[in-house]
Short mmCIF file of C-alpha atoms and ligand atoms in Angstrom, two decimals:
data_model
loop_
_atom_site.label_atom_id
_atom_site.label_comp_id
_atom_site.label_asym_id
_atom_site.label_seq_id
_atom_site.Cartn_x
_atom_site.Cartn_y
_atom_site.Cartn_z
CA MET J 1 -2.47 13.83 -2.32
CA THR J 2 -5.06 11.29 -1.23
CA THR J 3 -8.41 12.77 -0.38
CA CYS J 4 -11.81 11.52 0.63
CA ASN J 5 -14.08 13.76 -1.37
CA ASN J 6 -17.52 14.11 0.08
CA GLU J 7 -20.38 16.53 0.17
CA GLN J 8 -20.12 19.39 2.65
CA SER J 9 -21.21 17.89 5.97
CA PRO J 10 -22.58 19.63 9.05
CA SER J 11 -19.99 19.98 11.83
CA THR J 12 -21.92 17.43 13.89
CA ALA J 13 -21.56 14.75 11.19
CA PRO J 14 -19.14 11.88 11.79
CA SER J 15 -15.74 12.61 10.30
CA ILE J 16 -13.68 10.57 7.86
CA GLU J 17 -9.97 11.25 7.61
CA VAL J 18 -7.53 9.63 5.22
CA ALA J 19 -3.96 9.16 6.47
CA ALA J 20 -1.39 11.20 4.53
CA GLY J 21 0.41 9.31 1.80
CA SER J 22 -2.28 6.62 1.54
CA GLY J 23 -2.64 4.79 -1.72
CA VAL J 24 -0.56 4.14 -4.76
CA CYS J 25 3.10 5.11 -4.34
CA PHE J 26 5.12 6.69 -7.11
CA GLY J 27 6.80 3.40 -8.11
CA VAL J 28 3.51 1.55 -8.52
CA ARG J 29 1.89 4.55 -10.27
CA ARG J 30 4.76 4.61 -12.74
CA ALA J 31 4.36 0.86 -13.41
CA LEU J 32 0.61 1.29 -13.95
CA GLU J 33 1.18 4.18 -16.37
CA LEU J 34 3.72 2.16 -18.36
CA ALA J 35 1.27 -0.76 -18.49
CA GLU J 36 -1.57 1.48 -19.69
CA MET J 37 0.70 3.01 -22.37
CA ALA J 38 1.71 -0.43 -23.68
CA LEU J 39 -1.91 -1.62 -23.65
CA ALA J 40 -2.94 1.51 -25.59
CA GLU J 41 -0.61 0.37 -28.38
CA GLY J 42 -2.83 -2.68 -28.73
CA GLN J 43 -0.12 -5.16 -27.76
CA ALA J 44 -0.38 -8.19 -25.55
CA VAL J 45 1.25 -7.17 -22.25
CA TYR J 46 2.44 -9.82 -19.82
CA CYS J 47 3.70 -9.51 -16.28
CA LEU J 48 5.48 -12.21 -14.28
CA GLY J 49 3.49 -12.10 -11.05
CA ALA J 50 0.93 -9.49 -10.03
CA LEU J 51 1.74 -5.96 -11.20
CA ILE J 52 -0.04 -4.60 -8.17
CA HIS J 53 -1.25 -6.41 -5.05
CA ASN J 54 -4.81 -5.35 -5.53
CA PRO J 55 -7.30 -7.81 -7.07
CA GLN J 56 -9.74 -5.09 -8.19
CA GLU J 57 -7.07 -3.12 -10.08
CA VAL J 58 -5.69 -6.36 -11.56
CA ALA J 59 -9.18 -7.21 -12.82
CA ARG J 60 -9.57 -3.73 -14.34
CA LEU J 61 -6.29 -4.12 -16.27
CA ALA J 62 -7.16 -7.66 -17.32
CA GLY J 63 -10.23 -6.21 -19.01
CA LYS J 64 -7.84 -4.20 -21.22
CA GLY J 65 -5.77 -7.23 -22.17
CA PHE J 66 -3.16 -7.29 -19.40
CA ARG J 67 -2.05 -10.82 -18.51
CA VAL J 68 -0.42 -11.97 -15.29
CA ILE J 69 1.69 -15.09 -15.88
CA SER J 70 3.76 -17.29 -13.57
CA SER J 71 6.18 -18.52 -16.24
CA LEU J 72 7.45 -17.32 -19.62
CA ASP J 73 6.37 -20.75 -20.93
CA GLU J 74 2.79 -19.45 -20.86
CA VAL J 75 3.64 -17.02 -23.70
CA ALA J 76 3.88 -18.06 -27.34
CA ALA J 77 7.34 -17.38 -28.84
CA GLY J 78 7.75 -13.82 -30.09
CA ASP J 79 4.45 -12.72 -28.61
CA GLY J 80 4.03 -9.29 -27.05
CA THR J 81 5.64 -7.30 -24.31
CA LEU J 82 6.95 -8.24 -20.88
CA LEU J 83 6.42 -5.52 -18.32
CA VAL J 84 8.95 -5.80 -15.50
CA ARG J 85 6.93 -4.84 -12.42
CA SER J 86 8.06 -2.39 -9.74
CA HIS J 87 9.65 -5.23 -7.69
CA GLY J 88 12.14 -5.82 -10.52
CA LEU J 89 13.25 -9.12 -12.04
CA ALA J 90 16.46 -11.13 -12.06
CA PRO J 91 18.60 -10.33 -15.15
CA ASP J 92 18.57 -13.93 -16.39
CA VAL J 93 14.75 -13.88 -16.54
CA VAL J 94 14.76 -10.65 -18.56
CA ALA J 95 17.45 -12.07 -20.86
CA GLU J 96 15.36 -15.20 -21.42
CA ALA J 97 12.29 -13.12 -22.33
CA ARG J 98 14.40 -11.18 -24.86
CA ARG J 99 15.75 -14.41 -26.28
CA ARG J 100 12.15 -15.54 -26.83
CA GLY J 101 11.48 -12.37 -28.83
CA MET J 102 9.54 -10.38 -26.25
CA ARG J 103 9.80 -6.60 -26.00
CA ILE J 104 10.78 -5.48 -22.49
CA ILE J 105 9.32 -2.51 -20.65
CA ASP J 106 11.19 -2.02 -17.40
CA ALA J 107 8.95 -0.63 -14.66
CA THR J 108 11.34 -1.52 -11.84
CA CYS J 109 10.87 1.19 -9.21
CA PRO J 110 13.94 3.45 -9.23
CA LEU J 111 14.27 2.91 -5.47
CA VAL J 112 14.33 -0.86 -5.95
CA ARG J 113 16.82 -0.41 -8.80
CA ARG J 114 19.04 1.50 -6.36
CA VAL J 115 19.13 -1.50 -3.98
CA GLN J 116 19.99 -3.82 -6.88
CA THR J 117 22.79 -1.49 -7.98
CA LEU J 118 24.17 -1.06 -4.46
CA ALA J 119 24.17 -4.83 -3.87
CA VAL J 120 26.09 -5.40 -7.11
CA GLU J 121 28.57 -2.58 -6.45
CA MET J 122 29.21 -3.72 -2.89
CA GLN J 123 29.75 -7.30 -3.98
CA GLN J 124 32.13 -6.19 -6.72
CA ALA J 125 34.01 -4.12 -4.15
CA GLY J 126 34.55 -7.24 -2.02
CA TYR J 127 31.84 -6.81 0.62
CA HIS J 128 29.63 -9.62 1.88
CA VAL J 129 26.16 -8.23 1.20
CA VAL J 130 23.44 -8.85 3.79
CA LEU J 131 19.89 -7.94 2.79
CA ALA J 132 17.26 -7.39 5.48
CA GLY J 133 14.06 -8.65 3.88
CA ASP J 134 11.61 -11.46 3.25
CA GLU J 135 13.38 -14.12 1.18
CA ALA J 136 10.11 -15.11 -0.51
CA HIS J 137 9.35 -11.56 -1.66
CA PRO J 138 9.82 -10.96 -5.41
CA GLU J 139 11.83 -7.78 -4.81
CA VAL J 140 14.30 -9.77 -2.70
CA ARG J 141 14.52 -12.59 -5.24
CA ALA J 142 15.24 -10.04 -7.98
CA ILE J 143 18.01 -8.40 -5.91
CA GLN J 144 19.54 -11.84 -5.36
CA GLY J 145 19.30 -12.38 -9.11
CA HIS J 146 21.46 -9.28 -9.63
CA ALA J 147 23.88 -9.99 -6.76
CA PRO J 148 23.73 -13.78 -6.26
CA ALA J 149 25.97 -14.00 -3.18
CA THR J 150 23.56 -11.77 -1.19
CA VAL J 151 22.52 -13.32 2.13
CA VAL J 152 18.94 -12.56 3.23
CA VAL J 153 17.94 -12.15 6.89
CA GLY J 154 14.27 -11.85 7.74
CA ASP J 155 14.50 -10.90 11.41
CA ILE J 156 16.81 -10.27 14.32
CA GLU J 157 17.00 -13.99 15.20
CA ALA J 158 18.30 -14.80 11.72
CA ALA J 159 20.79 -11.93 12.02
CA ARG J 160 22.10 -13.35 15.31
CA ARG J 161 22.69 -16.71 13.64
CA LEU J 162 24.67 -15.16 10.76
CA GLU J 163 28.32 -16.07 10.54
CA LEU J 164 30.15 -13.05 9.16
CA ALA J 165 33.75 -12.17 8.49
CA GLY J 166 35.70 -9.53 6.60
CA ARG J 167 33.85 -6.58 5.12
CA VAL J 168 30.05 -6.48 5.32
CA ALA J 169 27.47 -4.23 3.68
CA LEU J 170 23.89 -4.25 5.00
CA VAL J 171 21.03 -3.13 2.73
CA SER J 172 17.29 -3.63 3.06
CA GLN J 173 14.20 -4.51 1.07
CA THR J 174 12.50 -1.19 0.31
CA THR J 175 9.38 -2.08 2.32
CA PHE J 176 11.15 -3.62 5.33
CA SER J 177 10.21 -2.48 8.82
CA PRO J 178 12.50 0.41 9.92
CA GLU J 179 12.46 -0.85 13.55
CA GLU J 180 13.58 -4.34 12.55
CA PHE J 181 16.22 -2.89 10.22
CA ARG J 182 17.67 -0.88 13.11
CA GLU J 183 17.78 -4.03 15.30
CA ILE J 184 19.54 -6.03 12.59
CA ALA J 185 21.98 -3.18 11.91
CA ALA J 186 22.79 -2.95 15.63
CA GLU J 187 23.42 -6.71 15.75
CA ILE J 188 25.87 -6.53 12.83
CA VAL J 189 27.59 -3.35 13.97
CA ARG J 190 28.48 -4.91 17.35
CA ARG J 191 30.42 -7.69 15.56
CA ASP J 192 34.19 -7.62 15.30
CA LEU J 193 34.43 -7.16 11.54
CA ALA J 194 37.01 -5.49 9.31
CA GLU J 195 34.49 -2.99 7.94
CA ILE J 196 30.74 -2.55 8.17
CA ARG J 197 28.58 -0.41 5.92
CA VAL J 198 24.93 0.12 6.79
CA LEU J 199 22.93 1.38 3.81
CA ASN J 200 19.35 2.14 4.77
CA THR J 201 17.47 1.53 1.52
CA ILE J 202 13.97 1.54 3.01
CA CYS J 203 11.61 3.59 0.85
CA ALA J 204 10.67 6.89 2.50
CA ALA J 205 7.13 6.63 1.10
CA THR J 206 6.66 3.39 3.08
CA VAL J 207 8.01 4.90 6.30
CA ASP J 208 5.90 8.06 5.93
CA ARG J 209 2.76 6.07 5.13
CA GLN J 210 3.22 3.83 8.18
CA ARG J 211 3.90 6.79 10.46
CA ALA J 212 0.85 8.73 9.23
CA ALA J 213 -1.46 5.70 9.55
CA ALA J 214 -0.29 4.95 13.10
CA GLU J 215 -0.65 8.60 14.08
CA LEU J 216 -4.21 8.74 12.71
CA ALA J 217 -5.08 5.43 14.39
CA GLY J 218 -4.20 7.07 17.70
CA ARG J 219 -6.98 9.69 17.42
CA VAL J 220 -9.96 7.98 15.73
CA ASP J 221 -12.64 5.55 16.93
CA VAL J 222 -12.20 3.02 14.13
CA MET J 223 -9.67 2.45 11.33
CA PHE J 224 -10.20 0.89 7.92
CA VAL J 225 -7.03 -0.19 6.14
CA ILE J 226 -7.71 -0.66 2.44
CA GLY J 227 -5.69 -2.95 0.21
CA GLY J 228 -5.13 -6.46 -1.10
CA ARG J 229 -4.99 -9.20 1.53
CA ASN J 230 -1.87 -10.45 -0.27
CA SER J 231 -0.21 -7.03 0.04
CA ALA J 232 2.57 -7.17 2.63
CA ASN J 233 2.65 -3.40 3.12
CA THR J 234 -1.14 -3.24 3.64
CA ASN J 235 -1.00 -6.05 6.20
CA ARG J 236 1.76 -4.14 7.99
CA LEU J 237 -0.35 -0.97 8.05
CA ALA J 238 -3.25 -2.91 9.60
CA GLU J 239 -0.87 -4.38 12.19
CA LEU J 240 0.49 -0.95 13.12
CA CYS J 241 -2.98 0.58 13.42
CA GLY J 242 -4.26 -2.34 15.50
CA ALA J 243 -1.24 -1.95 17.78
CA ARG J 244 -2.48 1.55 18.64
CA GLY J 245 -5.44 -0.16 20.35
CA VAL J 246 -8.10 1.04 17.93
CA GLU J 247 -10.57 -1.34 16.25
CA THR J 248 -9.01 -1.91 12.82
CA TYR J 249 -10.57 -3.57 9.76
CA HIS J 250 -8.54 -4.62 6.73
CA VAL J 251 -10.84 -4.37 3.71
CA GLU J 252 -10.18 -4.93 0.01
CA GLN J 253 -13.26 -3.18 -1.28
CA ALA J 254 -16.10 -0.93 -0.22
CA ASP J 255 -18.82 -3.54 0.28
CA GLU J 256 -16.80 -5.13 3.11
CA VAL J 257 -17.57 -2.11 5.33
CA THR J 258 -20.65 -2.80 7.46
CA ALA J 259 -22.98 -0.68 9.56
CA ASP J 260 -22.00 -2.73 12.64
CA GLN J 261 -18.35 -1.74 12.23
CA LEU J 262 -19.39 1.93 12.22
CA SER J 263 -21.96 1.76 14.98
CA GLY J 264 -21.28 4.46 17.60
CA ARG J 265 -18.03 5.52 15.89
CA ARG J 266 -17.84 9.26 15.19
CA ARG J 267 -14.25 9.57 14.01
CA VAL J 268 -13.33 7.21 11.20
CA GLY J 269 -9.77 6.84 9.92
CA LEU J 270 -8.70 5.40 6.58
CA ALA J 271 -5.30 4.26 5.42
CA ALA J 272 -4.40 2.43 2.23
CA GLY J 273 -1.46 0.36 1.03
CA ALA J 274 0.95 1.25 -1.79
CA SER J 275 -1.12 -0.77 -4.28
CA THR J 276 -4.52 0.73 -3.55
CA PRO J 277 -5.79 3.07 -6.27
CA GLN J 278 -7.63 6.26 -5.43
CA TRP J 279 -10.91 4.99 -6.91
CA ILE J 280 -11.09 2.21 -4.30
CA ILE J 281 -10.30 4.64 -1.46
CA GLN J 282 -13.05 6.93 -2.73
CA ALA J 283 -15.50 4.01 -2.98
CA VAL J 284 -14.81 3.11 0.69
CA CYS J 285 -15.34 6.78 1.68
CA ASP J 286 -18.65 6.84 -0.21
CA ARG J 287 -19.76 3.60 1.43
CA ILE J 288 -18.97 4.93 4.92
CA ARG J 289 -20.85 8.18 4.18
CA ALA J 290 -23.85 6.19 2.93
CA LEU J 291 -23.88 3.97 6.04
CA GLN J 292 -23.49 6.99 8.33
CA SER J 293 -26.36 8.92 6.74
CA PRO J 294 -29.48 8.73 8.91
CA PRO J 295 -32.41 7.01 7.14
CA ARG J 296 -34.92 9.52 5.73
FE1 LIG G 301 9.02 2.10 -4.99
FE2 LIG G 301 8.60 2.70 -2.48
FE3 LIG G 301 6.61 2.16 -4.04
S1 LIG G 301 10.19 1.40 -3.29
S2 LIG G 301 7.38 0.71 -5.53
S3 LIG G 301 8.00 3.92 -4.22
S4 LIG G 301 6.80 1.54 -1.93
#
C-alpha cells in the first residue's frame, strides 16, 4: 500500500492524501527486484531501453552498475546479463543476445506475457489480430515481434480505417485507455465479420490507479502527479486529474513542488505512475509538509 508517512498533525493542518494504488506496480517491482538480484551477483547488467520510466530510479541503479543500452552492439561479446524489462522484447532480439553469449533474465511482466501469448495463439488459430495500442511503445513492438502479423490501432479513427475480413481477435496494450478500448471494440463488433473475439488485456492495476487518482482529484484543492515525464501512464494520470478541473502539477521529484503551488490549498492530493518508487512519493510528501509548516 502506498502511504504518505508524516508526523501526527493537528486536525486543522492541511491534509495530504495519496491515491490508492499509486506507485510501482507489481510488474515493475518484480523487474526491479530481478535487476537488484543480478547486480548483487556482481555482474554487468544491461537493459535495452529504460527499465523504469523514472530518471531518479534509473540513476540510482546506474550507481550499482546497471546499464541502459539502445543496441546490443554496445555490449562486448560474451559480456554480462541482459535483463528483459517488464515491456518484454521480441524473440529475435533475445535470441541474438543469447547468440552473443549473454545470460538472459526475463522480467517481462506476466500480464504483458499473457498478451504476447494470446496474440500468438490467436494468429495460429487463424484470427487476424488487432492490437489497440501505441505502435511506438516498446510493449507493442515486442508483441508484434512475437506475433508479426498483428495490426496496431492507436485510436478510434485508425480503427474506422481498418479493412477487416474473416475472423478477428482484438487485444490491447496493457496500459491502454479502457474508454478508447471500448470505442475500438464497438467499432469492430459492428462490422460484418465471420467471428470477432474481444480480449480485454488492459492491466487492472492501471485501471484501478487511474480511477483512484481521478476520484481523489475530484475532492482536493490541488493534485501532484509524480513520475517521469517520459512515462506514458504518468502523463495519462495527470491528464485525467486535470480533466476533473483541479489544478494539477506533474512533477518528477520533490524540489519541483513550490510554495506558490500550495498557496491557499488545504487539501492536497498525490498520485504516482507505475514507475514511481515509494521513496520519491515520500520525498514529495515531506516537501509538501515542509512548505506547509508555518515559519517559526
Ligand atoms: Fe504489468 Fe500492469 Fe505494471 S501490465 S508492468 S503490472 S502496469
